[in-house]
XYZ file of C-alpha atoms in Angstrom:
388
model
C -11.268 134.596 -58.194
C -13.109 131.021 -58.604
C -12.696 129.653 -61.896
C -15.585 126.908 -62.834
C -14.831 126.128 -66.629
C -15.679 129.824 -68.050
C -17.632 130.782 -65.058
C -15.515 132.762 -62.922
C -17.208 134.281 -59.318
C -15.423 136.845 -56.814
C -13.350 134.550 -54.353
C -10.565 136.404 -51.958
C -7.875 134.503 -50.101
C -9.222 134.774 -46.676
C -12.335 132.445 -47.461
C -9.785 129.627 -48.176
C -10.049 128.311 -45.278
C -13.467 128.120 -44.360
C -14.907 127.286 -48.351
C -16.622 123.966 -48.181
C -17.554 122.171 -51.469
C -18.643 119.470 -53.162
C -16.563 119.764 -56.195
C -12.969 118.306 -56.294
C -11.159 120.498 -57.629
C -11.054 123.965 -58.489
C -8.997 127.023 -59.809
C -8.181 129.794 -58.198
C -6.762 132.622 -59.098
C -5.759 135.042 -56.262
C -3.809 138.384 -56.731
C -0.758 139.042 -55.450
C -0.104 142.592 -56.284
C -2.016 145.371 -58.716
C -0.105 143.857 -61.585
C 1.113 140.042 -60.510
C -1.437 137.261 -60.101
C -0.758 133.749 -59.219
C -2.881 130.383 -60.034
C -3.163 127.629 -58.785
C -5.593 124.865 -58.980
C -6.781 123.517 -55.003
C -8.398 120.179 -54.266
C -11.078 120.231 -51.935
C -13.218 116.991 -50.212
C -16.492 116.684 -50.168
C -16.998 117.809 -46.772
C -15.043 119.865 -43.815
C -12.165 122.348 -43.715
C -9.945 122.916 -45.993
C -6.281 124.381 -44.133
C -4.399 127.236 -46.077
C -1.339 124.991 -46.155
C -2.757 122.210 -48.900
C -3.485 125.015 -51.442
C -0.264 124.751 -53.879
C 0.291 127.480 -56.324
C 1.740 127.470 -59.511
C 2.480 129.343 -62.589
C -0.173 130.951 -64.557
C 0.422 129.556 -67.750
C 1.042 125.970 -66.560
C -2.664 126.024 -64.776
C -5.734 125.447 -66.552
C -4.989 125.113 -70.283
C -8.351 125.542 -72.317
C -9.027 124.983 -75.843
C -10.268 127.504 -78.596
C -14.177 126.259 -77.744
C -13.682 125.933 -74.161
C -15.332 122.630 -74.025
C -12.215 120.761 -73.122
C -9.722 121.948 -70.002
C -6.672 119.838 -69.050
C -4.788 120.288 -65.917
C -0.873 120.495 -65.415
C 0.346 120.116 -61.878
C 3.688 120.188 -61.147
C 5.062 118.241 -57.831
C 4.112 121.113 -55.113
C 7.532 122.603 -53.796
C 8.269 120.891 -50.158
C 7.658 122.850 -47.398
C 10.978 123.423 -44.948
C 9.874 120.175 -42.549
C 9.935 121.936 -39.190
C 7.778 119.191 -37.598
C 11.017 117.411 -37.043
C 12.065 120.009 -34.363
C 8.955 118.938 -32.232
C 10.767 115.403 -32.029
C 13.174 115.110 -28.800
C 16.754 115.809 -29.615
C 17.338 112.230 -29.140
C 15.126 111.000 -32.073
C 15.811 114.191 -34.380
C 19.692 112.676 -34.391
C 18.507 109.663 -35.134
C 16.584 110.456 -37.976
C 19.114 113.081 -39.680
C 21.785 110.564 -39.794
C 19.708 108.170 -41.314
C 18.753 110.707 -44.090
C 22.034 111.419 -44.415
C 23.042 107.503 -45.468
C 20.525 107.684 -47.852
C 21.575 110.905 -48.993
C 24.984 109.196 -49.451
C 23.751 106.217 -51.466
C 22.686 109.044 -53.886
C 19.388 108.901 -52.974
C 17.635 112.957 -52.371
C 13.714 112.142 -51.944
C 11.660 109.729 -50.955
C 8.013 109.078 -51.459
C 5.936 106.645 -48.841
C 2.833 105.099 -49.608
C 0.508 104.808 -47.012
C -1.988 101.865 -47.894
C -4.564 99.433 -45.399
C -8.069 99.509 -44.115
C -9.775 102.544 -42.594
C -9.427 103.501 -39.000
C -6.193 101.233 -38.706
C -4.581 104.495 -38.213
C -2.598 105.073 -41.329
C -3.411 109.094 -40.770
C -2.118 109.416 -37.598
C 1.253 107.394 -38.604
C 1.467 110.466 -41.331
C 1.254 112.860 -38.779
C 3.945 110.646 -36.228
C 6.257 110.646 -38.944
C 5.871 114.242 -40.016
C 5.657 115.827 -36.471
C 2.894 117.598 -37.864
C -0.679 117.360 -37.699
C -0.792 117.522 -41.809
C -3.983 115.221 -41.890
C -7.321 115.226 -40.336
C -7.879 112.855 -37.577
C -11.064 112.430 -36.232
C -12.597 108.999 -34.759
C -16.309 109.746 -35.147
C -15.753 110.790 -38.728
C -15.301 109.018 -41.644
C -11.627 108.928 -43.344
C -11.414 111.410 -46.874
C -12.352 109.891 -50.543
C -9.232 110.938 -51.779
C -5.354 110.702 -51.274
C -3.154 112.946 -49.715
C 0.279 113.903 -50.843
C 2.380 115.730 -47.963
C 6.205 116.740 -48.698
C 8.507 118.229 -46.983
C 12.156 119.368 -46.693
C 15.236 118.689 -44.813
C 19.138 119.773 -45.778
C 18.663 118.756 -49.530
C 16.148 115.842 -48.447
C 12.534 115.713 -49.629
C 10.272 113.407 -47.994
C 6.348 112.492 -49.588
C 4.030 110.689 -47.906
C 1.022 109.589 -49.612
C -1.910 108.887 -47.276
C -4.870 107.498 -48.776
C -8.250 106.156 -47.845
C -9.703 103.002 -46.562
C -9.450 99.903 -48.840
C -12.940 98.735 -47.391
C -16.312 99.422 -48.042
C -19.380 97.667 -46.680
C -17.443 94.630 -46.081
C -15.688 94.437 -49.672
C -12.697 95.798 -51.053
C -13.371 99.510 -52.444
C -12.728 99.436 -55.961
C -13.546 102.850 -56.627
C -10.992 103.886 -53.827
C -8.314 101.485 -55.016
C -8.700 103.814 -58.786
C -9.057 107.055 -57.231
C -5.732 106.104 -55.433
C -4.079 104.705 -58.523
C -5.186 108.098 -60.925
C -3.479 110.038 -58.085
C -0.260 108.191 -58.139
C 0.006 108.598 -62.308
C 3.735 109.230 -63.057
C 4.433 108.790 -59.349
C 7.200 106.785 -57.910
C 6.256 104.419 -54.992
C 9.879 103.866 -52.733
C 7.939 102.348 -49.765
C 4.656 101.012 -49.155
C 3.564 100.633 -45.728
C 0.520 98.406 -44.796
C -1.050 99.204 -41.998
C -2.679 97.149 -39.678
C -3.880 97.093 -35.655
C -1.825 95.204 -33.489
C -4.609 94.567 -31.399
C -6.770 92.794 -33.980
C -6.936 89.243 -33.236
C -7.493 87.787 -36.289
C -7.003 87.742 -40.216
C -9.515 86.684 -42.454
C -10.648 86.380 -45.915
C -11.060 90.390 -46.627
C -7.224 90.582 -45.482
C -6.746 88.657 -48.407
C -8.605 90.197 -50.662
C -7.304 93.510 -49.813
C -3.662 92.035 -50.341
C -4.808 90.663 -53.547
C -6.353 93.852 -55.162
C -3.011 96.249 -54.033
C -0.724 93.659 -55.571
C -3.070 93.518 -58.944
C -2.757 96.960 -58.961
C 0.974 97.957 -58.361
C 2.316 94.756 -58.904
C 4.181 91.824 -56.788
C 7.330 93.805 -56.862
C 5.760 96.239 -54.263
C 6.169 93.678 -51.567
C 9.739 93.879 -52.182
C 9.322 97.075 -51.135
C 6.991 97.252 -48.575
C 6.807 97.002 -44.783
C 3.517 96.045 -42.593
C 3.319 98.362 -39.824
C 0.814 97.484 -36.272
C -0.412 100.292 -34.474
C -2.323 100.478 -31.256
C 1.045 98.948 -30.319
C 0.980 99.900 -26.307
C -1.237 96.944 -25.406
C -1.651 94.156 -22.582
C -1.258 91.207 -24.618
C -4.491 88.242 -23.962
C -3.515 86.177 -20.955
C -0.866 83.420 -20.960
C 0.997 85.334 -23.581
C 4.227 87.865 -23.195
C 4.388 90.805 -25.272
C 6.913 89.341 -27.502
C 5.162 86.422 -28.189
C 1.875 88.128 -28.813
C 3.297 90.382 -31.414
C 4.783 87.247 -32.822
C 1.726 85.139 -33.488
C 0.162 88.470 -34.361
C 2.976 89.087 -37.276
C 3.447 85.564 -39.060
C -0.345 85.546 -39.288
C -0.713 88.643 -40.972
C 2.877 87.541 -43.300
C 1.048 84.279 -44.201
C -2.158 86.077 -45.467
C 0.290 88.928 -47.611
C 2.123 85.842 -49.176
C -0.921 84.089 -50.093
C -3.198 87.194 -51.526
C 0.325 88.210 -53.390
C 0.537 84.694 -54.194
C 4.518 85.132 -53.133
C 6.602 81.890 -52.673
C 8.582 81.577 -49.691
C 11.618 81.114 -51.459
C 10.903 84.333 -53.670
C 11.802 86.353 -50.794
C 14.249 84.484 -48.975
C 16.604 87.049 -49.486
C 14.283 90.106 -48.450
C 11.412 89.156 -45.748
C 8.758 91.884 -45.648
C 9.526 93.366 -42.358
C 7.142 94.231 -39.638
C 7.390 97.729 -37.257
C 5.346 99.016 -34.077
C 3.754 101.800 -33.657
C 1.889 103.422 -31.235
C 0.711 107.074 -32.105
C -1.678 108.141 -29.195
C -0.317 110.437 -26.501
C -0.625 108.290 -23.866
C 2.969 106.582 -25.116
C 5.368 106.204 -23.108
C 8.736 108.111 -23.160
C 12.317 107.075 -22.114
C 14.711 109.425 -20.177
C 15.469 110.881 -23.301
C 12.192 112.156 -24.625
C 11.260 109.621 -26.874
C 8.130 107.789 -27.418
C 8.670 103.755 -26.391
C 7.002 100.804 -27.041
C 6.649 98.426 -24.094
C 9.571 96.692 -24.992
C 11.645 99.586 -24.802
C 12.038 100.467 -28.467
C 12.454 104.042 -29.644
C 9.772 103.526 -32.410
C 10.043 106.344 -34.483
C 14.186 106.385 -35.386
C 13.210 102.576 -35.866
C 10.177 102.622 -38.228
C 12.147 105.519 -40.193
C 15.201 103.033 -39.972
C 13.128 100.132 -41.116
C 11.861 102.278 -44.051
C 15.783 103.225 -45.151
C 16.487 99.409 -45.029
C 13.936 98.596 -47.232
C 14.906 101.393 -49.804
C 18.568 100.056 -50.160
C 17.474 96.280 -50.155
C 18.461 96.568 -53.908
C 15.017 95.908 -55.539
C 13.282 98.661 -57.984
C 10.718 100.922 -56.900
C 7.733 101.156 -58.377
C 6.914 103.669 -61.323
C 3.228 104.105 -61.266
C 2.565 104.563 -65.598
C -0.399 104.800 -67.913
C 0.126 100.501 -68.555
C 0.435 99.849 -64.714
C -2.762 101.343 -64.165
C -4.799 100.518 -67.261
C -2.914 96.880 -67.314
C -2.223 95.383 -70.391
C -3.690 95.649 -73.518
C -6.566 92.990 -74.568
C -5.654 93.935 -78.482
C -2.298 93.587 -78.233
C -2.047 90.032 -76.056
C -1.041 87.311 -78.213
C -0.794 89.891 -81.140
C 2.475 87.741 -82.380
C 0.777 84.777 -83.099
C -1.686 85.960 -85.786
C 0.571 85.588 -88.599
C 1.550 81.658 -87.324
C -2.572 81.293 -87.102
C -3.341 82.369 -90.548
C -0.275 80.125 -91.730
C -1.665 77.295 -89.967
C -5.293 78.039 -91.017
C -4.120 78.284 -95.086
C -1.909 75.133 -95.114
C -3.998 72.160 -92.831
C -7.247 74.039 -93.121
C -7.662 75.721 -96.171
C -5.635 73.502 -98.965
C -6.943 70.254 -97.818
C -10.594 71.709 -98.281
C -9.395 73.092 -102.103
C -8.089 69.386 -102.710
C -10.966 67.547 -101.432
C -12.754 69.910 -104.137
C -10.607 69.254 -106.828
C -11.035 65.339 -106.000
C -14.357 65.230 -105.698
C -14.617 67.197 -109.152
C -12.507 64.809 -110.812
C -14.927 61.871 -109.963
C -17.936 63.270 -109.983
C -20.384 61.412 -112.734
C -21.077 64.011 -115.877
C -24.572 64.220 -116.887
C -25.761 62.220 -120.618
C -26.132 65.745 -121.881
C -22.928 67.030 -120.683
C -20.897 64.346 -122.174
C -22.923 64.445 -125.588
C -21.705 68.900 -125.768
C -18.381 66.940 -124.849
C -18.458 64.577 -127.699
C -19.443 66.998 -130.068
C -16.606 69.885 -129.044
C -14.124 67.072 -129.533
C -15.263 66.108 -132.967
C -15.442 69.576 -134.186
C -11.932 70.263 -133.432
């Protein structure tokens, strides 16, 4: 059953999949026995499919909560339970290793979850890196299409290990920085914590410019300049012939400390600020034309294994020993105008009463004082003092 406010239509579980919609989200309501019904509440994009798989169900009562008129409805979604990640089987057995063992040193360090932001400008290829990663194709990819309007959250589960990554949708929008994306993404994170950003870029793009900046600038007004602490940039369309007169190595480079100079300077970071912790920067190369090495796995041309190694770059960065990033109601909304300089009223008003405010009540009193009476003033005078 749809639920629109307190307009509910027949829906059945088999048009899932093929409902398209211009609302965001919606409840549903779909039975799972003659006497048990589950809810859930699904979130839809404007336009295409919607898969089965992104529709997370949860307990009746935590759902839609409405109020006695109905004119109000708040929505209480709990984290959606990871799915059992069996997208890493599809890696070789090589990589799959790899990428257990270094779960497992995080898993040692205490450390059970991890959630990945995925942040940059459209068509950099920040989807398909989800999908890489996962071993899944969990996100739409489609290069005559336009990327979704809103995030993407997709967990999953590995012995006792939960892994979110957050893709979300391009920072740029008719040549400025997308503000209304930038607070769609930051609503969506509410109560989230970021362990990893990763900025994506294309190797292959020749040059940084002022929008680069800007796009730095607005993420770290957002989150903060602590994310950078946590963050990695990664370059995709990494299987490339460099321009001529340059090796691959020294392409990639050039290509890196140009893209580091621009984070530093729209994160306004000091070089010695993160002396101790560079932000590090990882290939990638997600198209099927990659090459492999005897063992199965996908290569960059230098020979890297570059999935164990991005995933391995990620696990440095968590246990570099900085904080990760709680995304709260004052992170988002920033601070409050009424409350800034709040602790200085009281030394105002002081300082307003005693050089302000006395002097003026003296200078009266002075002026008073030697002010000339009037005859007829000074005759009532005479006269009061001569009657008493």
């Amino acid at each position: 059953m749809y639920s629109r406010g307190v307009e509910t239509v027949p829906f059945h579980e088999k048009n899932i999949q093929n409902e398209n919609t211009r609302a965001f989200y919606r409840s549903v309501v779909v039975p799972k026995s003659r006497h048990v019904i589950r809810t859930g509440i699904i979130e839809i994009r404007d336009t295409g499919t919607l898969s089965f798989s992104q529709i997370h169900f949860f307990p009746n009562n935590d759902s839609i909560l409405n109020d006695s008129k109905g004119e109000n409805q708040t929505r209480r979604m709990a984290s959606p339970q990871a799915r059992e990640w069996i997208g890493i089987q599809q890696f070789p057995a090589a990589t799959q290793t790899k990428l257990l063992e270094l779960l497992g040193k995080l898993k040692q360090e205490d450390v059970n979850s991890l959630t990945i932001l995925v942040m940059g400008k459209g068509g950099v290829g920040k989807s398909s890196t989800v999908n890489s990663l996962v071993g899944e194709r969990v996100v739409a990819v489609n290069a005559f299409q336009s990327e979704g309007s809103r995030p993407v959250m997709v967990s999953r589960s590995r012995a006792g290990f939960t892994l979110n990554i957050i893709d979300t949708p391009g920072l740029i929008e008719g040549g400025y920085v997308n503000d209304q994306a930038l607070e769609i993404i930051k609503r969506f994170l509410l109560n989230k914590t970021i362990d990893v950003l990763l900025y994506v870029d294309r190797l292959d793009a020749y040059r940084v410019d002022n929008l680069d900046r800007q796009i730095i600038k607005a993420i770290t007004d957002s989150f903060g300049k602590g994310i950078w602490r946590r963050s990695l940039v990664v370059l995709t369309h990494a299987q490339l012939s460099p321009p001529d007169g340059l090796n691959y190595d020294d392409f990639f480079s050039r290509r890196s400390e140009s893209l580091l100079k621009v984070v530093r300077l729209g994160a306004r970071i000091r070089k010695q600020e993160f002396q101790d912790s560079g932000i590090p920067v990882v290939l990638v190369e997600n198209s099927g034309r990659c090459n492999t090495n005897d063992s199965g796995e996908k290569i960059l041309p230098n020979g890297t294994a570059w999935i164990p190694d991005l995933v391995k770059t990620i696990t440095d960065v968590v246990s570099n020993g900085s904080k990760a990033i709680l995304v709260d109601k004052k992170l988002i909304e920033g601070p409050n105008p009424n409350e800034r300089h709040k602790f200085m009223i009281p030394l105002i008003l002081a300082f307003q009463y005693f050089f302000v405010v006395k002097p003026i009540q003296k200078a009266i009193k002075d002026d008073a004082k030697k002010e000339n009476k009037p005859l007829w003033e000074l005759r009532d005078m005479g006269l009061a003092n001569r009657k008493f």
